[in-house]
């Protein structure tokens, strides 16, 4: 792996794009300070230019060169980094981050990924890396190198780190006025309960205005497999595969993918996108999804499923 990490670092330093594993999903990385490199990411993904990217950094010290951290923001980072928590903080203009990365906003989304390969590439390249999920905009996020190669065959270099551990994108938060509350912009592996326990401050979910969302990527339609997704399914209909949860029997005779036999929500999160990719590979016309409890990381699972089901 050592040579591949060196190669990835070189490509990134030469304004190239590399797909790499994080603990959440695979990212499509580029030097965040280089317009040409960042433009390639938008182009490969077919991503609308108004949707800003998360910048990945080695640690808090690197993050503080790019954004302003309040006391509570710094505390959250100390508890959860490296890990699947992204903070949206005021941007330091002098940091030289490409305006394409922030889509012209005066804030920036920052996170330090926990995956050892991502950390090695950050160290090796010495760069801050803008990296959205490594999929075509609007499609299901990749949790394996194979998903990346299928969805984005034109990416030059894919660093293979196996299946990702968390399976869902990072939790995104922003501090409210005067650090009085934490605003949840996207649910993810770091749960509301964990955030509140870490700093004793209430987490509020932002009802995002669909016409002008605070987090522009929170547009409803997203994560869409080719097959139509039907939620809270109690039965299965002709042509559908079944995405199961628990030791159940519904749909075992059609394409069936169990998110978790043991009803373990972390396992279900880890397997969710792989399950959606698998369903498309079976050629089903629809996916009947069995009910999944809306607690802990279940909130993030249901958030992704709702978007996958949106017309
Ligand atoms: O786990 C993850 O976060 C993965 C891995 C690769 O790190 N990345 C990821 O990136 O999910 P992406 O681009 O698929 O989602 C980034 C989200 C988008 O919804 C975007 O709108 C939001 O972050 N975002 C980025 N910058 C923002 C900002 N300044 N203010 C509000 N939202 C922002
Ligand atoms: Mg994405």
GROMACS .gro file of C-alpha atoms and ligand atoms in nm:
model
  345
    1UNK     CA    1   0.000   0.000   0.000
    2UNK     CA    2   0.293   0.231   0.071
    3UNK     CA    3   0.374   0.281  -0.301
    4UNK     CA    4   0.011   0.344  -0.380
    5UNK     CA    5  -0.012   0.610  -0.111
    6UNK     CA    6   0.299   0.778  -0.252
    7UNK     CA    7   0.148   0.764  -0.602
    8UNK     CA    8  -0.180   0.911  -0.473
    9UNK     CA    9   0.014   1.194  -0.308
   10UNK     CA   10   0.200   1.269  -0.632
   11UNK     CA   11  -0.116   1.274  -0.842
   12UNK     CA   12  -0.281   1.512  -0.595
   13UNK     CA   13   0.022   1.742  -0.593
   14UNK     CA   14   0.008   1.748  -0.973
   15UNK     CA   15  -0.352   1.876  -0.974
   16UNK     CA   16  -0.497   1.530  -1.027
   17UNK     CA   17  -0.793   1.354  -0.870
   18UNK     CA   18  -0.779   1.041  -0.654
   19UNK     CA   19  -1.060   0.827  -0.512
   20UNK     CA   20  -0.977   0.717  -0.160
   21UNK     CA   21  -1.145   0.536   0.127
   22UNK     CA   22  -1.262   0.713   0.439
   23UNK     CA   23  -1.441   0.545   0.728
   24UNK     CA   24  -1.776   0.675   0.593
   25UNK     CA   25  -1.779   0.644   0.212
   26UNK     CA   26  -1.515   0.673  -0.061
   27UNK     CA   27  -1.420   1.032  -0.145
   28UNK     CA   28  -1.308   1.190  -0.471
   29UNK     CA   29  -1.014   1.398  -0.355
   30UNK     CA   30  -0.834   1.701  -0.499
   31UNK     CA   31  -0.609   1.979  -0.371
   32UNK     CA   32  -0.857   2.220  -0.209
   33UNK     CA   33  -0.640   2.519  -0.295
   34UNK     CA   34  -0.621   2.444  -0.666
   35UNK     CA   35  -0.904   2.558  -0.895
   36UNK     CA   36  -0.804   2.327  -1.178
   37UNK     CA   37  -0.798   2.017  -0.958
   38UNK     CA   38  -1.127   2.107  -0.788
   39UNK     CA   39  -1.294   2.175  -1.121
   40UNK     CA   40  -1.209   1.818  -1.227
   41UNK     CA   41  -1.400   1.685  -0.925
   42UNK     CA   42  -1.714   1.882  -1.013
   43UNK     CA   43  -1.687   1.770  -1.374
   44UNK     CA   44  -1.635   1.400  -1.300
   45UNK     CA   45  -1.930   1.393  -1.060
   46UNK     CA   46  -2.155   1.614  -1.269
   47UNK     CA   47  -2.200   1.811  -0.949
   48UNK     CA   48  -2.382   2.145  -0.958
   49UNK     CA   49  -2.138   2.429  -0.889
   50UNK     CA   50  -2.357   2.570  -0.610
   51UNK     CA   51  -2.300   2.262  -0.393
   52UNK     CA   52  -1.985   2.314  -0.181
   53UNK     CA   53  -1.736   2.040  -0.090
   54UNK     CA   54  -1.605   1.915   0.245
   55UNK     CA   55  -1.235   1.978   0.300
   56UNK     CA   56  -1.044   1.696   0.466
   57UNK     CA   57  -0.753   1.778   0.694
   58UNK     CA   58  -0.505   1.590   0.905
   59UNK     CA   59  -0.607   1.735   1.239
   60UNK     CA   60  -0.740   2.035   1.430
   61UNK     CA   61  -0.421   2.231   1.375
   62UNK     CA   62  -0.458   2.201   0.997
   63UNK     CA   63  -0.828   2.282   1.026
   64UNK     CA   64  -0.758   2.601   1.220
   65UNK     CA   65  -0.550   2.731   0.933
   66UNK     CA   66  -0.864   2.721   0.720
   67UNK     CA   67  -1.155   2.798   0.950
   68UNK     CA   68  -1.243   2.984   1.272
   69UNK     CA   69  -1.330   2.746   1.557
   70UNK     CA   70  -1.535   2.858   1.855
   71UNK     CA   71  -1.464   2.699   2.191
   72UNK     CA   72  -1.742   2.443   2.157
   73UNK     CA   73  -1.651   2.364   1.796
   74UNK     CA   74  -1.296   2.294   1.910
   75UNK     CA   75  -1.424   2.073   2.191
   76UNK     CA   76  -1.638   1.869   1.949
   77UNK     CA   77  -1.338   1.817   1.726
   78UNK     CA   78  -1.127   1.705   2.019
   79UNK     CA   79  -1.390   1.445   2.109
   80UNK     CA   80  -1.480   1.317   1.761
   81UNK     CA   81  -1.175   1.363   1.534
   82UNK     CA   82  -1.042   1.184   1.353
   83UNK     CA   83  -1.390   1.059   1.271
   84UNK     CA   84  -1.720   1.102   1.088
   85UNK     CA   85  -1.806   1.455   1.208
   86UNK     CA   86  -1.795   1.755   0.973
   87UNK     CA   87  -1.804   2.108   1.112
   88UNK     CA   88  -1.922   2.406   0.912
   89UNK     CA   89  -1.728   2.707   1.042
   90UNK     CA   90  -1.648   3.062   0.921
   91UNK     CA   91  -1.384   3.050   0.645
   92UNK     CA   92  -1.046   3.219   0.680
   93UNK     CA   93  -1.015   3.398   0.346
   94UNK     CA   94  -0.636   3.407   0.372
   95UNK     CA   95  -0.627   3.025   0.376
   96UNK     CA   96  -0.635   3.030  -0.004
   97UNK     CA   97  -0.907   2.768  -0.045
   98UNK     CA   98  -1.051   2.761  -0.397
   99UNK     CA   99  -1.377   2.954  -0.424
  100UNK     CA  100  -1.518   2.654  -0.613
  101UNK     CA  101  -1.486   2.443  -0.297
  102UNK     CA  102  -1.704   2.676  -0.089
  103UNK     CA  103  -1.933   2.766  -0.381
  104UNK     CA  104  -1.873   3.126  -0.281
  105UNK     CA  105  -2.001   3.084   0.078
  106UNK     CA  106  -1.817   3.250   0.367
  107UNK     CA  107  -1.822   2.924   0.563
  108UNK     CA  108  -1.634   2.600   0.509
  109UNK     CA  109  -1.706   2.236   0.594
  110UNK     CA  110  -1.408   2.061   0.756
  111UNK     CA  111  -1.342   1.709   0.874
  112UNK     CA  112  -1.052   1.484   0.967
  113UNK     CA  113  -1.119   1.130   0.843
  114UNK     CA  114  -1.029   0.831   1.060
  115UNK     CA  115  -0.939   0.586   0.782
  116UNK     CA  116  -0.563   0.511   0.798
  117UNK     CA  117  -0.524   0.535   0.417
  118UNK     CA  118  -0.695   0.875   0.409
  119UNK     CA  119  -0.468   0.992   0.691
  120UNK     CA  120  -0.161   0.859   0.508
  121UNK     CA  121  -0.254   1.042   0.187
  122UNK     CA  122  -0.312   1.365   0.382
  123UNK     CA  123   0.033   1.332   0.542
  124UNK     CA  124   0.204   1.222   0.223
  125UNK     CA  125   0.062   1.502   0.008
  126UNK     CA  126   0.073   1.772   0.275
  127UNK     CA  127  -0.246   1.909   0.122
  128UNK     CA  128  -0.594   1.992   0.243
  129UNK     CA  129  -0.820   1.773   0.029
  130UNK     CA  130  -1.161   1.868  -0.101
  131UNK     CA  131  -1.349   1.540  -0.131
  132UNK     CA  132  -1.715   1.480  -0.198
  133UNK     CA  133  -1.842   1.124  -0.212
  134UNK     CA  134  -1.692   0.946  -0.515
  135UNK     CA  135  -2.016   0.892  -0.709
  136UNK     CA  136  -2.203   1.066  -0.988
  137UNK     CA  137  -2.411   1.342  -0.832
  138UNK     CA  138  -2.751   1.213  -0.716
  139UNK     CA  139  -2.663   0.842  -0.726
  140UNK     CA  140  -2.591   0.602  -0.440
  141UNK     CA  141  -2.267   0.676  -0.253
  142UNK     CA  142  -1.978   0.428  -0.286
  143UNK     CA  143  -1.874   0.213   0.008
  144UNK     CA  144  -1.620   0.004  -0.186
  145UNK     CA  145  -1.353   0.063  -0.450
  146UNK     CA  146  -1.564  -0.149  -0.685
  147UNK     CA  147  -1.860   0.092  -0.649
  148UNK     CA  148  -1.627   0.379  -0.742
  149UNK     CA  149  -1.492   0.204  -1.052
  150UNK     CA  150  -1.844   0.118  -1.169
  151UNK     CA  151  -1.985   0.467  -1.113
  152UNK     CA  152  -1.683   0.675  -1.218
  153UNK     CA  153  -1.480   0.470  -1.469
  154UNK     CA  154  -1.284   0.780  -1.575
  155UNK     CA  155  -1.117   0.831  -1.237
  156UNK     CA  156  -0.745   0.767  -1.292
  157UNK     CA  157  -0.658   0.633  -0.953
  158UNK     CA  158  -0.862   0.447  -0.694
  159UNK     CA  159  -0.698   0.363  -0.365
  160UNK     CA  160  -0.861   0.040  -0.249
  161UNK     CA  161  -0.919   0.016   0.125
  162UNK     CA  162  -1.196  -0.244   0.119
  163UNK     CA  163  -1.550  -0.183   0.238
  164UNK     CA  164  -1.593   0.129   0.452
  165UNK     CA  165  -1.664   0.083   0.823
  166UNK     CA  166  -1.951   0.328   0.882
  167UNK     CA  167  -2.121   0.313   0.544
  168UNK     CA  168  -2.297   0.651   0.569
  169UNK     CA  169  -2.160   1.001   0.514
  170UNK     CA  170  -2.038   1.207   0.808
  171UNK     CA  171  -2.268   1.396   1.040
  172UNK     CA  172  -2.257   1.768   0.949
  173UNK     CA  173  -2.309   2.033   1.218
  174UNK     CA  174  -2.273   2.406   1.257
  175UNK     CA  175  -2.264   2.604   1.583
  176UNK     CA  176  -2.567   2.824   1.646
  177UNK     CA  177  -2.549   3.190   1.755
  178UNK     CA  178  -2.323   3.227   2.061
  179UNK     CA  179  -2.264   2.850   2.077
  180UNK     CA  180  -2.605   2.811   2.244
  181UNK     CA  181  -2.707   2.523   2.024
  182UNK     CA  182  -2.566   2.281   1.770
  183UNK     CA  183  -2.742   2.286   1.434
  184UNK     CA  184  -2.760   1.948   1.262
  185UNK     CA  185  -2.727   1.992   0.884
  186UNK     CA  186  -2.701   1.622   0.795
  187UNK     CA  187  -2.755   1.322   1.026
  188UNK     CA  188  -2.479   1.063   1.018
  189UNK     CA  189  -2.273   0.818   1.222
  190UNK     CA  190  -2.216   1.062   1.510
  191UNK     CA  191  -2.563   1.065   1.663
  192UNK     CA  192  -2.753   1.353   1.823
  193UNK     CA  193  -2.727   1.168   2.154
  194UNK     CA  194  -2.347   1.145   2.125
  195UNK     CA  195  -2.314   1.514   2.034
  196UNK     CA  196  -2.530   1.625   2.326
  197UNK     CA  197  -2.348   1.396   2.567
  198UNK     CA  198  -2.012   1.535   2.455
  199UNK     CA  199  -2.085   1.899   2.530
  200UNK     CA  200  -2.419   1.929   2.709
  201UNK     CA  201  -2.559   2.153   2.438
  202UNK     CA  202  -2.889   2.086   2.263
  203UNK     CA  203  -2.880   1.968   1.901
  204UNK     CA  204  -3.150   2.114   1.678
  205UNK     CA  205  -3.236   1.981   1.335
  206UNK     CA  206  -3.262   2.251   1.078
  207UNK     CA  207  -3.575   2.244   0.868
  208UNK     CA  208  -3.405   2.330   0.543
  209UNK     CA  209  -3.580   2.551   0.293
  210UNK     CA  210  -3.583   2.352  -0.030
  211UNK     CA  211  -3.534   2.665  -0.241
  212UNK     CA  212  -3.243   2.801  -0.041
  213UNK     CA  213  -3.101   2.527   0.183
  214UNK     CA  214  -2.829   2.626   0.430
  215UNK     CA  215  -2.650   2.306   0.332
  216UNK     CA  216  -2.693   2.312  -0.044
  217UNK     CA  217  -2.642   1.938  -0.077
  218UNK     CA  218  -2.949   1.878   0.133
  219UNK     CA  219  -3.165   1.888  -0.177
  220UNK     CA  220  -3.422   1.618  -0.128
  221UNK     CA  221  -3.354   1.390  -0.427
  222UNK     CA  222  -3.028   1.203  -0.371
  223UNK     CA  223  -2.880   0.857  -0.324
  224UNK     CA  224  -3.104   0.724  -0.597
  225UNK     CA  225  -3.069   0.369  -0.721
  226UNK     CA  226  -3.218   0.292  -1.064
  227UNK     CA  227  -3.501   0.094  -0.902
  228UNK     CA  228  -3.790   0.279  -0.736
  229UNK     CA  229  -3.762   0.274  -0.358
  230UNK     CA  230  -4.072   0.204  -0.144
  231UNK     CA  231  -4.040   0.267   0.230
  232UNK     CA  232  -4.202   0.098   0.532
  233UNK     CA  233  -4.306  -0.189   0.304
  234UNK     CA  234  -4.518  -0.455   0.475
  235UNK     CA  235  -4.530  -0.676   0.167
  236UNK     CA  236  -4.354  -0.711  -0.162
  237UNK     CA  237  -4.490  -0.646  -0.508
  238UNK     CA  238  -4.408  -0.803  -0.844
  239UNK     CA  239  -4.065  -0.701  -0.973
  240UNK     CA  240  -3.946  -0.575  -0.637
  241UNK     CA  241  -3.651  -0.690  -0.435
  242UNK     CA  242  -3.665  -0.665  -0.056
  243UNK     CA  243  -3.425  -0.476   0.168
  244UNK     CA  244  -3.480  -0.653   0.498
  245UNK     CA  245  -3.413  -0.571   0.861
  246UNK     CA  246  -3.418  -0.841   1.126
  247UNK     CA  247  -3.495  -1.211   1.125
  248UNK     CA  248  -3.789  -1.189   0.892
  249UNK     CA  249  -3.939  -1.397   0.622
  250UNK     CA  250  -4.107  -1.143   0.389
  251UNK     CA  251  -3.959  -1.158   0.044
  252UNK     CA  252  -3.701  -1.429   0.100
  253UNK     CA  253  -3.800  -1.582  -0.233
  254UNK     CA  254  -3.715  -1.268  -0.438
  255UNK     CA  255  -3.384  -1.075  -0.451
  256UNK     CA  256  -3.334  -1.024  -0.081
  257UNK     CA  257  -3.067  -0.827   0.101
  258UNK     CA  258  -3.078  -0.819   0.478
  259UNK     CA  259  -2.938  -0.497   0.628
  260UNK     CA  260  -2.903  -0.668   0.963
  261UNK     CA  261  -3.029  -1.008   1.072
  262UNK     CA  262  -2.963  -0.905   1.435
  263UNK     CA  263  -3.144  -0.569   1.401
  264UNK     CA  264  -2.816  -0.391   1.465
  265UNK     CA  265  -2.850  -0.034   1.331
  266UNK     CA  266  -2.473   0.016   1.293
  267UNK     CA  267  -2.453  -0.294   1.078
  268UNK     CA  268  -2.755  -0.175   0.878
  269UNK     CA  269  -2.587   0.162   0.816
  270UNK     CA  270  -2.267  -0.008   0.709
  271UNK     CA  271  -2.457  -0.227   0.459
  272UNK     CA  272  -2.720   0.020   0.333
  273UNK     CA  273  -2.550   0.160   0.020
  274UNK     CA  274  -2.400  -0.179  -0.068
  275UNK     CA  275  -2.756  -0.314  -0.051
  276UNK     CA  276  -2.889  -0.047  -0.288
  277UNK     CA  277  -2.599  -0.109  -0.530
  278UNK     CA  278  -2.666  -0.483  -0.510
  279UNK     CA  279  -3.038  -0.437  -0.587
  280UNK     CA  280  -2.956  -0.243  -0.904
  281UNK     CA  281  -2.716  -0.519  -1.008
  282UNK     CA  282  -3.006  -0.769  -0.973
  283UNK     CA  283  -3.209  -0.566  -1.221
  284UNK     CA  284  -3.515  -0.532  -0.994
  285UNK     CA  285  -3.768  -0.264  -1.090
  286UNK     CA  286  -3.840  -0.168  -0.730
  287UNK     CA  287  -3.700  -0.203  -0.380
  288UNK     CA  288  -3.935  -0.268  -0.089
  289UNK     CA  289  -3.766  -0.148   0.228
  290UNK     CA  290  -3.883  -0.293   0.560
  291UNK     CA  291  -3.930  -0.046   0.850
  292UNK     CA  292  -3.612   0.064   1.026
  293UNK     CA  293  -3.627   0.220   1.377
  294UNK     CA  294  -3.576   0.597   1.371
  295UNK     CA  295  -3.333   0.621   1.661
  296UNK     CA  296  -2.958   0.673   1.694
  297UNK     CA  297  -2.796   0.612   1.356
  298UNK     CA  298  -3.138   0.494   1.234
  299UNK     CA  299  -3.214   0.864   1.184
  300UNK     CA  300  -2.935   0.886   0.925
  301UNK     CA  301  -3.040   0.559   0.760
  302UNK     CA  302  -3.398   0.682   0.721
  303UNK     CA  303  -3.276   1.022   0.599
  304UNK     CA  304  -3.081   0.855   0.314
  305UNK     CA  305  -3.370   0.619   0.237
  306UNK     CA  306  -3.622   0.906   0.220
  307UNK     CA  307  -3.403   1.083  -0.034
  308UNK     CA  308  -3.349   0.764  -0.228
  309UNK     CA  309  -3.729   0.727  -0.245
  310UNK     CA  310  -3.800   1.090  -0.343
  311UNK     CA  311  -3.936   1.132  -0.695
  312LIG     O1  312  -1.847   1.137   0.500
  312LIG     C1  313  -1.845   1.232   0.424
  312LIG     O2  314  -1.875   1.346   0.462
  312LIG     C2  315  -1.800   1.207   0.280
  312LIG     C3  316  -1.655   1.159   0.284
  312LIG     C4  317  -1.594   1.146   0.148
  312LIG     O3  318  -1.580   1.244   0.365
  312LIG     N1  319  -1.815   1.323   0.200
  312LIG     C5  320  -1.936   1.371   0.160
  312LIG     O4  321  -1.929   1.479   0.073
  312LIG     O5  322  -2.041   1.323   0.194
  312LIG     P1  323  -2.053   1.528  -0.015
  312LIG     O6  324  -1.997   1.630  -0.104
  312LIG     O7  325  -2.118   1.414  -0.077
  312LIG     O8  326  -2.145   1.601   0.088
  312LIG     C6  327  -2.103   1.723   0.144
  312LIG     C7  328  -2.218   1.797   0.203
  312LIG     C8  329  -2.310   1.854   0.099
  312LIG     O9  330  -2.443   1.831   0.139
  312LIG     C9  331  -2.277   2.003   0.102
  312LIG    O10  332  -2.385   2.082   0.062
  312LIG    C10  333  -2.240   2.022   0.246
  312LIG    O11  334  -2.167   1.908   0.278
  312LIG     N2  335  -2.154   2.141   0.265
  312LIG    C11  336  -2.028   2.159   0.220
  312LIG     N3  337  -1.983   2.282   0.255
  312LIG    C12  338  -2.082   2.342   0.324
  312LIG    C13  339  -2.097   2.470   0.386
  312LIG     N4  340  -2.001   2.560   0.383
  312LIG     N5  341  -2.213   2.496   0.449
  312LIG    C14  342  -2.312   2.404   0.453
  312LIG     N6  343  -2.304   2.281   0.396
  312LIG    C15  344  -2.191   2.251   0.331
  313LIG    MG1  345  -2.247   1.286  -0.173
   0.00000   0.00000   0.00000
